[in-house]
Coordinates of C-alpha atoms and ligand atoms in Angstrom, one line a residue:
X1 CA 13.0 -6.6 92.4
X2 CA 15.1 -8.1 95.2
X3 CA 14.4 -11.7 96.2
X4 CA 13.5 -12.0 99.9
X5 CA 12.6 -15.1 101.9
X6 CA 10.6 -15.0 105.1
X7 CA 9.4 -18.1 106.9
X8 CA 9.2 -19.5 110.5
X9 CA 8.0 -21.9 113.0
X10 CA 6.0 -21.8 116.2
X11 CA 8.2 -22.6 119.2
X12 CA 5.9 -25.2 120.8
X13 CA 8.3 -28.1 120.7
X14 CA 11.5 -29.4 119.2
X15 CA 11.4 -29.7 115.4
X16 CA 10.9 -33.1 113.9
X17 CA 11.8 -34.7 110.6
X18 CA 8.4 -33.6 109.2
X19 CA 9.5 -30.0 109.6
X20 CA 12.9 -31.0 108.1
X21 CA 11.5 -32.7 105.0
X22 CA 8.7 -30.2 104.6
X23 CA 10.7 -27.0 104.9
X24 CA 13.9 -26.8 106.9
X25 CA 16.1 -28.8 104.5
X26 CA 14.9 -26.6 101.6
X27 CA 15.5 -23.4 103.5
X28 CA 19.1 -24.4 104.0
X29 CA 19.5 -25.2 100.2
X30 CA 17.9 -21.8 99.3
X31 CA 20.2 -20.1 101.8
X32 CA 23.2 -21.7 100.2
X33 CA 22.1 -21.1 96.6
X34 CA 23.1 -17.5 96.9
X35 CA 20.0 -16.6 94.9
X36 CA 18.3 -14.6 97.6
X37 CA 19.1 -11.0 98.6
X38 CA 17.7 -11.4 102.1
X39 CA 16.5 -14.3 104.2
X40 CA 14.5 -13.9 107.4
X41 CA 13.8 -16.9 109.6
X42 CA 11.4 -16.2 112.4
X43 CA 10.6 -18.0 115.7
X44 CA 6.9 -17.2 115.9
X45 CA 6.5 -17.0 119.7
X46 CA 3.7 -14.5 119.5
X47 CA 1.7 -16.8 117.2
X48 CA 2.5 -19.7 119.5
X49 CA 0.9 -17.8 122.3
X50 CA -2.3 -17.4 120.4
X51 CA -3.2 -21.0 121.4
X52 CA -0.9 -21.3 124.4
X53 CA -1.7 -18.2 126.3
X54 CA -1.8 -20.0 129.6
X55 CA 1.5 -21.7 129.0
X56 CA 4.2 -19.0 128.4
X57 CA 6.8 -21.2 129.9
X58 CA 6.4 -23.8 127.2
X59 CA 7.0 -21.1 124.5
X60 CA 9.9 -19.7 126.4
X61 CA 11.6 -23.1 126.7
X62 CA 11.2 -24.0 123.1
X63 CA 12.6 -20.8 121.6
X64 CA 16.1 -22.1 122.2
X65 CA 15.2 -25.6 121.1
X66 CA 14.0 -24.3 117.8
X67 CA 17.1 -22.0 117.4
X68 CA 19.3 -25.1 118.1
X69 CA 17.4 -27.1 115.5
X70 CA 17.8 -24.2 113.0
X71 CA 21.6 -23.9 113.5
X72 CA 22.2 -27.6 113.5
X73 CA 20.4 -28.0 110.2
X74 CA 22.8 -25.5 108.7
X75 CA 20.9 -22.2 108.9
X76 CA 23.8 -19.7 109.1
X77 CA 23.3 -16.4 110.9
X78 CA 25.9 -14.9 108.5
X79 CA 23.5 -15.6 105.7
X80 CA 20.1 -15.7 107.3
X81 CA 18.6 -13.3 109.8
X82 CA 17.3 -15.5 112.7
X83 CA 14.9 -13.5 114.9
X84 CA 12.0 -13.7 117.4
X85 CA 8.6 -12.5 116.4
X86 CA 7.6 -10.8 119.7
X87 CA 10.6 -8.6 119.6
X88 CA 9.3 -6.7 116.5
X89 CA 6.5 -4.5 117.8
X90 CA 5.9 -3.2 114.2
X91 CA 4.3 -6.6 113.4
X92 CA 1.5 -5.8 115.8
X93 CA 1.0 -2.4 114.4
X94 CA 0.8 -3.7 110.8
X95 CA -1.7 -6.4 112.0
X96 CA -3.9 -3.8 113.5
X97 CA -4.2 -1.9 110.2
X98 CA -4.7 -5.1 108.2
X99 CA -7.6 -6.1 110.4
X100 CA -9.7 -3.4 108.7
X101 CA -9.2 -5.2 105.3
X102 CA -10.4 -8.7 106.4
X103 CA -13.9 -9.9 107.2
X104 CA -14.9 -12.2 110.0
X105 CA -16.5 -14.6 107.5
X106 CA -13.3 -14.7 105.5
X107 CA -11.3 -15.8 108.6
X108 CA -14.0 -18.4 109.4
X109 CA -13.5 -19.9 105.9
X110 CA -9.7 -20.2 106.3
X111 CA -9.2 -24.0 106.2
X112 CA -6.1 -24.0 108.4
X113 CA -7.9 -22.0 111.1
X114 CA -11.0 -24.2 110.7
X115 CA -9.1 -27.4 111.3
X116 CA -7.0 -26.0 114.1
X117 CA -10.1 -24.8 115.9
X118 CA -11.4 -28.4 115.7
X119 CA -8.1 -29.9 116.8
X120 CA -8.1 -27.7 119.9
X121 CA -11.8 -28.0 120.7
X122 CA -12.0 -24.2 120.5
X123 CA -15.5 -24.4 118.8
X124 CA -17.4 -22.7 121.6
X125 CA -14.7 -20.2 122.7
X126 CA -12.2 -19.2 120.2
X127 CA -9.6 -16.7 121.5
X128 CA -9.8 -13.6 119.3
X129 CA -6.0 -13.6 119.0
X130 CA -6.0 -17.1 117.7
X131 CA -8.9 -16.4 115.3
X132 CA -7.0 -13.5 113.7
X133 CA -3.5 -15.1 113.5
X134 CA -3.7 -15.3 109.7
X135 CA -3.7 -11.5 109.8
X136 CA -0.7 -11.4 111.9
X137 CA 1.0 -13.9 109.6
X138 CA 0.3 -11.5 106.7
X139 CA 2.1 -8.8 108.8
X140 CA 5.1 -11.2 109.3
X141 CA 5.3 -11.8 105.6
X142 CA 4.7 -8.3 104.3
X143 CA 6.9 -6.5 106.9
X144 CA 9.9 -7.9 105.1
X145 CA 8.6 -7.5 101.6
X146 CA 9.0 -11.2 101.2
X147 CA 8.8 -12.5 97.7
X148 CA 9.1 -16.2 98.6
X149 CA 7.6 -18.1 101.6
X150 CA 8.9 -21.7 101.8
X151 CA 6.4 -23.6 103.9
X152 CA 4.6 -26.9 104.1
X153 CA 1.3 -27.5 102.3
X154 CA -0.7 -26.8 105.5
X155 CA 0.3 -23.2 105.3
X156 CA -1.1 -22.6 101.8
X157 CA -4.3 -21.0 103.1
X158 CA -2.2 -18.5 105.1
X159 CA -0.3 -17.4 102.1
X160 CA -3.6 -17.1 100.2
X161 CA -5.0 -14.9 102.9
X162 CA -1.8 -12.8 102.9
X163 CA -2.1 -12.3 99.1
X164 CA -5.6 -11.1 99.5
X165 CA -4.6 -8.6 102.2
X166 CA -1.8 -7.3 99.9
X167 CA -4.1 -6.9 97.0
X168 CA -6.7 -5.1 99.1
X169 CA -4.1 -2.9 100.7
X170 CA -2.5 -1.9 97.4
X171 CA -5.8 -1.2 95.7
X172 CA -7.1 0.9 98.6
X173 CA -3.9 2.8 99.5
X174 CA -1.7 2.5 96.5
X175 CA 1.1 0.0 95.6
X176 CA 3.0 -0.5 98.8
X177 CA 3.1 -4.1 99.8
X178 CA 4.9 -7.0 98.0
X179 CA 2.8 -9.9 96.8
X180 CA 4.5 -13.1 98.1
X181 CA 4.6 -16.6 96.5
X182 CA 4.5 -19.8 98.4
X183 CA 7.3 -22.3 97.8
X184 CA 6.1 -25.9 98.5
X185 CA 8.4 -28.9 99.0
X186 CA 9.2 -30.5 95.6
X187 CA 7.9 -34.0 96.3
X188 CA 4.7 -35.4 97.6
X189 CA 6.6 -37.5 100.2
X190 CA 8.3 -34.4 101.6
X191 CA 5.1 -32.6 101.7
X192 CA 3.2 -35.2 103.7
X193 CA 5.5 -37.1 105.9
X194 CA 3.3 -39.2 108.2
X195 CA 3.9 -40.0 111.8
X196 CA 5.7 -43.3 112.7
X197 CA 2.2 -44.7 113.6
X198 CA 1.0 -44.1 110.1
X199 CA -1.2 -41.2 111.1
X200 CA -1.4 -38.4 108.6
X201 CA 0.7 -35.9 110.5
X202 CA 3.6 -35.9 112.9
X203 CA 2.5 -34.2 116.1
X204 CA 3.9 -34.0 119.5
X205 CA 0.5 -34.8 121.1
X206 CA 0.2 -38.0 119.1
X207 CA 3.7 -39.0 120.2
X208 CA 4.6 -40.2 116.7
X209 CA 7.5 -37.9 115.8
X210 CA 11.1 -38.5 115.0
X211 CA 12.9 -35.4 116.4
X212 CA 16.0 -33.9 114.8
X213 CA 17.5 -34.0 118.3
X214 CA 16.7 -37.7 118.9
X215 CA 19.7 -39.9 119.7
X216 CA 20.9 -42.6 117.3
X217 CA 19.2 -45.2 119.5
X218 CA 15.9 -43.3 119.7
X219 CA 15.8 -43.0 115.9
X220 CA 16.6 -46.7 115.5
X221 CA 13.8 -47.7 117.9
X222 CA 11.3 -45.4 116.2
X223 CA 12.1 -46.7 112.7
X224 CA 12.0 -50.3 113.8
X225 CA 8.6 -49.8 115.4
X226 CA 7.2 -48.0 112.5
X227 CA 3.7 -48.8 111.2
X228 CA 3.8 -50.6 107.8
X229 CA 1.3 -52.5 105.7
X230 CA -1.0 -54.3 108.3
X231 CA -1.8 -56.9 105.6
X232 CA 1.8 -57.8 105.1
X233 CA 1.9 -60.6 107.7
X234 CA 4.4 -63.0 106.3
X235 CA 7.6 -62.2 104.4
X236 CA 6.3 -64.1 101.3
X237 CA 3.0 -62.1 101.3
X238 CA 2.7 -59.2 98.7
X239 CA 2.9 -55.9 100.5
X240 CA 1.5 -52.4 99.8
X241 CA 3.8 -49.6 99.2
X242 CA 1.2 -46.8 98.7
X243 CA 0.5 -45.1 102.0
X244 CA 3.1 -47.3 103.8
X245 CA 5.1 -44.9 106.0
X246 CA 8.3 -46.8 105.6
X247 CA 8.2 -46.3 101.9
X248 CA 7.1 -42.7 102.2
X249 CA 10.1 -42.0 104.4
X250 CA 12.4 -43.7 101.9
X251 CA 10.8 -41.7 99.1
X252 CA 11.6 -38.5 101.0
X253 CA 15.1 -39.3 102.2
X254 CA 16.9 -42.2 100.3
X255 CA 19.3 -41.8 97.4
X256 CA 20.4 -44.3 94.8
X257 CA 24.0 -44.3 96.0
X258 CA 22.7 -45.6 99.4
X259 CA 21.5 -48.8 97.7
X260 CA 25.0 -49.5 96.4
X261 CA 26.3 -49.1 100.0
X262 CA 23.6 -50.7 102.1
X263 CA 21.4 -52.9 99.9
X264 CA 23.5 -53.7 96.7
X265 CA 20.9 -56.2 95.5
X266 CA 18.7 -53.3 94.5
X267 CA 19.7 -50.4 92.3
X268 CA 17.0 -48.0 93.4
X269 CA 13.8 -47.5 95.4
X270 CA 11.7 -48.6 92.5
X271 CA 13.3 -52.1 92.6
X272 CA 12.9 -52.3 96.3
X273 CA 9.2 -51.3 96.0
X274 CA 8.6 -53.9 93.2
X275 CA 10.0 -56.7 95.4
X276 CA 7.9 -55.6 98.4
X277 CA 4.8 -55.5 96.2
X278 CA 5.5 -58.9 94.7
X279 CA 6.1 -60.5 98.1
X280 CA 9.2 -62.0 99.6
X281 CA 10.7 -58.9 101.2
X282 CA 10.3 -58.5 104.9
X283 CA 9.6 -55.3 106.8
X284 CA 12.6 -55.7 109.0
X285 CA 15.0 -55.6 106.1
X286 CA 13.3 -52.4 104.7
X287 CA 13.3 -50.8 108.1
X288 CA 17.0 -51.6 108.7
X289 CA 17.7 -49.8 105.4
X290 CA 15.5 -46.9 106.4
X291 CA 17.3 -46.6 109.7
X292 CA 20.7 -46.4 107.8
X293 CA 19.3 -43.7 105.5
X294 CA 17.8 -41.7 108.4
X295 CA 21.0 -42.0 110.5
X296 CA 23.1 -40.7 107.6
X297 CA 20.8 -37.7 107.3
X298 CA 20.5 -37.0 111.0
X299 CA 24.0 -37.8 112.3
X300 CA 25.6 -34.5 111.1
X301 CA 22.6 -32.5 112.5
X302 CA 23.0 -34.3 115.8
X303 CA 26.7 -33.7 116.0
X304 CA 26.3 -30.0 115.2
X305 CA 23.6 -29.7 117.8
X306 CA 25.8 -31.0 120.5
X307 CA 28.4 -28.4 119.6
X308 CA 25.8 -25.6 119.7
X309 CA 24.4 -26.8 123.0
X310 CA 27.7 -25.7 124.5
X311 CA 27.2 -22.2 123.3
X312 CA 23.8 -21.1 124.5
X313 CA 24.6 -17.5 125.5
X314 CA 26.0 -17.0 122.0
X315 CA 22.8 -18.3 120.5
X316 CA 20.7 -15.8 122.4
X317 CA 23.1 -13.1 121.1
X318 CA 22.5 -14.3 117.5
X319 CA 18.7 -14.0 118.1
X320 CA 19.1 -10.6 119.7
X321 CA 21.2 -9.2 116.8
X322 CA 18.8 -10.9 114.3
X323 CA 15.8 -9.3 116.0
X324 CA 17.5 -5.9 115.7
X325 CA 18.1 -6.3 112.0
X326 CA 14.5 -7.6 111.5
X327 CA 13.1 -4.7 113.5
X328 CA 14.8 -2.1 111.4
X329 CA 13.5 -3.7 108.3
X330 CA 9.9 -3.9 109.7
X331 CA 10.1 -0.3 110.8
X332 CA 10.9 0.8 107.2
X333 CA 7.8 -1.1 105.9
X334 CA 5.6 0.3 108.7
X335 CA 6.6 3.8 107.7
X336 CA 5.8 3.1 104.1
X337 CA 2.4 1.7 105.2
X338 CA 1.6 4.7 107.4
X339 CA 2.6 7.0 104.5
X340 CA 0.3 5.1 102.1
X341 CA -2.5 5.3 104.7
X342 CA -2.0 9.0 105.3
X343 CA -1.4 8.6 109.0
X344 CA 2.2 9.9 109.0
X345 CA 1.0 13.4 110.0
X346 CA 4.2 14.8 111.4
X347 CA 6.3 13.9 108.3
X348 CA 3.6 15.2 106.0
X349 CA 4.8 18.7 105.1
X350 CA 2.0 19.1 102.5
X351 CA -0.6 18.4 105.2
X352 CA 0.7 21.0 107.5
X353 CA 1.0 23.5 104.7
X354 CA -2.5 22.8 103.5
X355 CA -4.0 23.2 107.0
X356 CA -2.0 26.4 107.5
X357 CA -3.5 27.8 104.3
X358 CA -7.0 26.6 105.1
X359 CA -7.1 28.4 108.4
X360 CA -5.3 31.5 107.1
X361 CA -7.8 31.9 104.3
X362 CA -10.6 31.7 106.9
X363 CA -12.7 29.1 105.2
Ligands
LIG1 N1 2.2 -20.6 110.9 C1 3.5 -21.1 110.9 C2 3.5 -22.4 111.6 O1 2.6 -22.8 112.3 C3 4.5 -20.2 111.5 C4 4.6 -18.8 110.9 C5 4.2 -17.6 111.5 C6 5.0 -18.5 109.6 N2 4.4 -16.6 110.7 C7 4.8 -17.0 109.5 C8 5.4 -19.2 108.5 C9 5.1 -16.4 108.3 C10 5.7 -18.5 107.3 C11 5.5 -17.1 107.2 O2 4.5 -23.1 111.5

């Protein structure tokens, strides 16, 4: 069986280091591993519209931001198909048929949908499109026969729901769809990168993100203002490393060789943590190191972004061509689905023959 990746992001803002640690960095590694036969990376504008229906301009503006973030992180259109969800009408058609296989109560139990409804104060008036977006996400994944879906932990319930739809479809209509597997980040720190204010999640509305496109100075200021252990008042006080954003970021991003270069008095993160826990290590010193680590990670991304920003028409062209490739792929799956569901009347020679005979025999 061929190995296929599908994943994507909603274009509701520029991507931040949470997206990067949680998924984007891994995608680039998977792309360059050469282990996958096909890789599809989708800008999920139709999904973004499910809770931004009244703000199409926001979605429109952010498509290019997300594309720039993708390219500057190293996603390569020669190796990965980058495309825009709304340009693939087959996805709507698949969703429509999958809707018959999912109950309202099952959607109500989807933990991601539940928490998003709360976050958006949708309790009293949930848009139907928003409520059913897990079904459309199942269409995204199955349209490409994806075997692997690299996403953050928050997307696990979506993949669960997709798997259920696949099983149901295959058991009702016969083996047609591919059962996908989720691929989670390989460390806890990457999975749950907090905001710079220490809140559980980075989010634009909380204004606690470090963006991939932030300038060197913006990154420095954000790192230096990061929330740490509120009990660590004086340098000599013992500090807490668990749940301390500065250490979670170091966990996600720093490497041992960076200690040799920037903080040679420690060999690795464990030694730095031990000193902080013991007391005698100030936040400023740790933050300065984190800034160096972050700059090293983000500098090449920033430089590439500046280059791509000079080639905007070319980027739309990449997305247009990618959407064409993706559409052809989804069309193949849709025709398999319609065949399985027996709604491919005009290609069904047996049906036409059967009906001819039925009427000829007069019964
Ligand atoms: N729900 C994802 C997000 O909010 C975006 C997305 C849409 C997606 N369709 C997908 C991710 C299919 C993986 C697979 O970021």
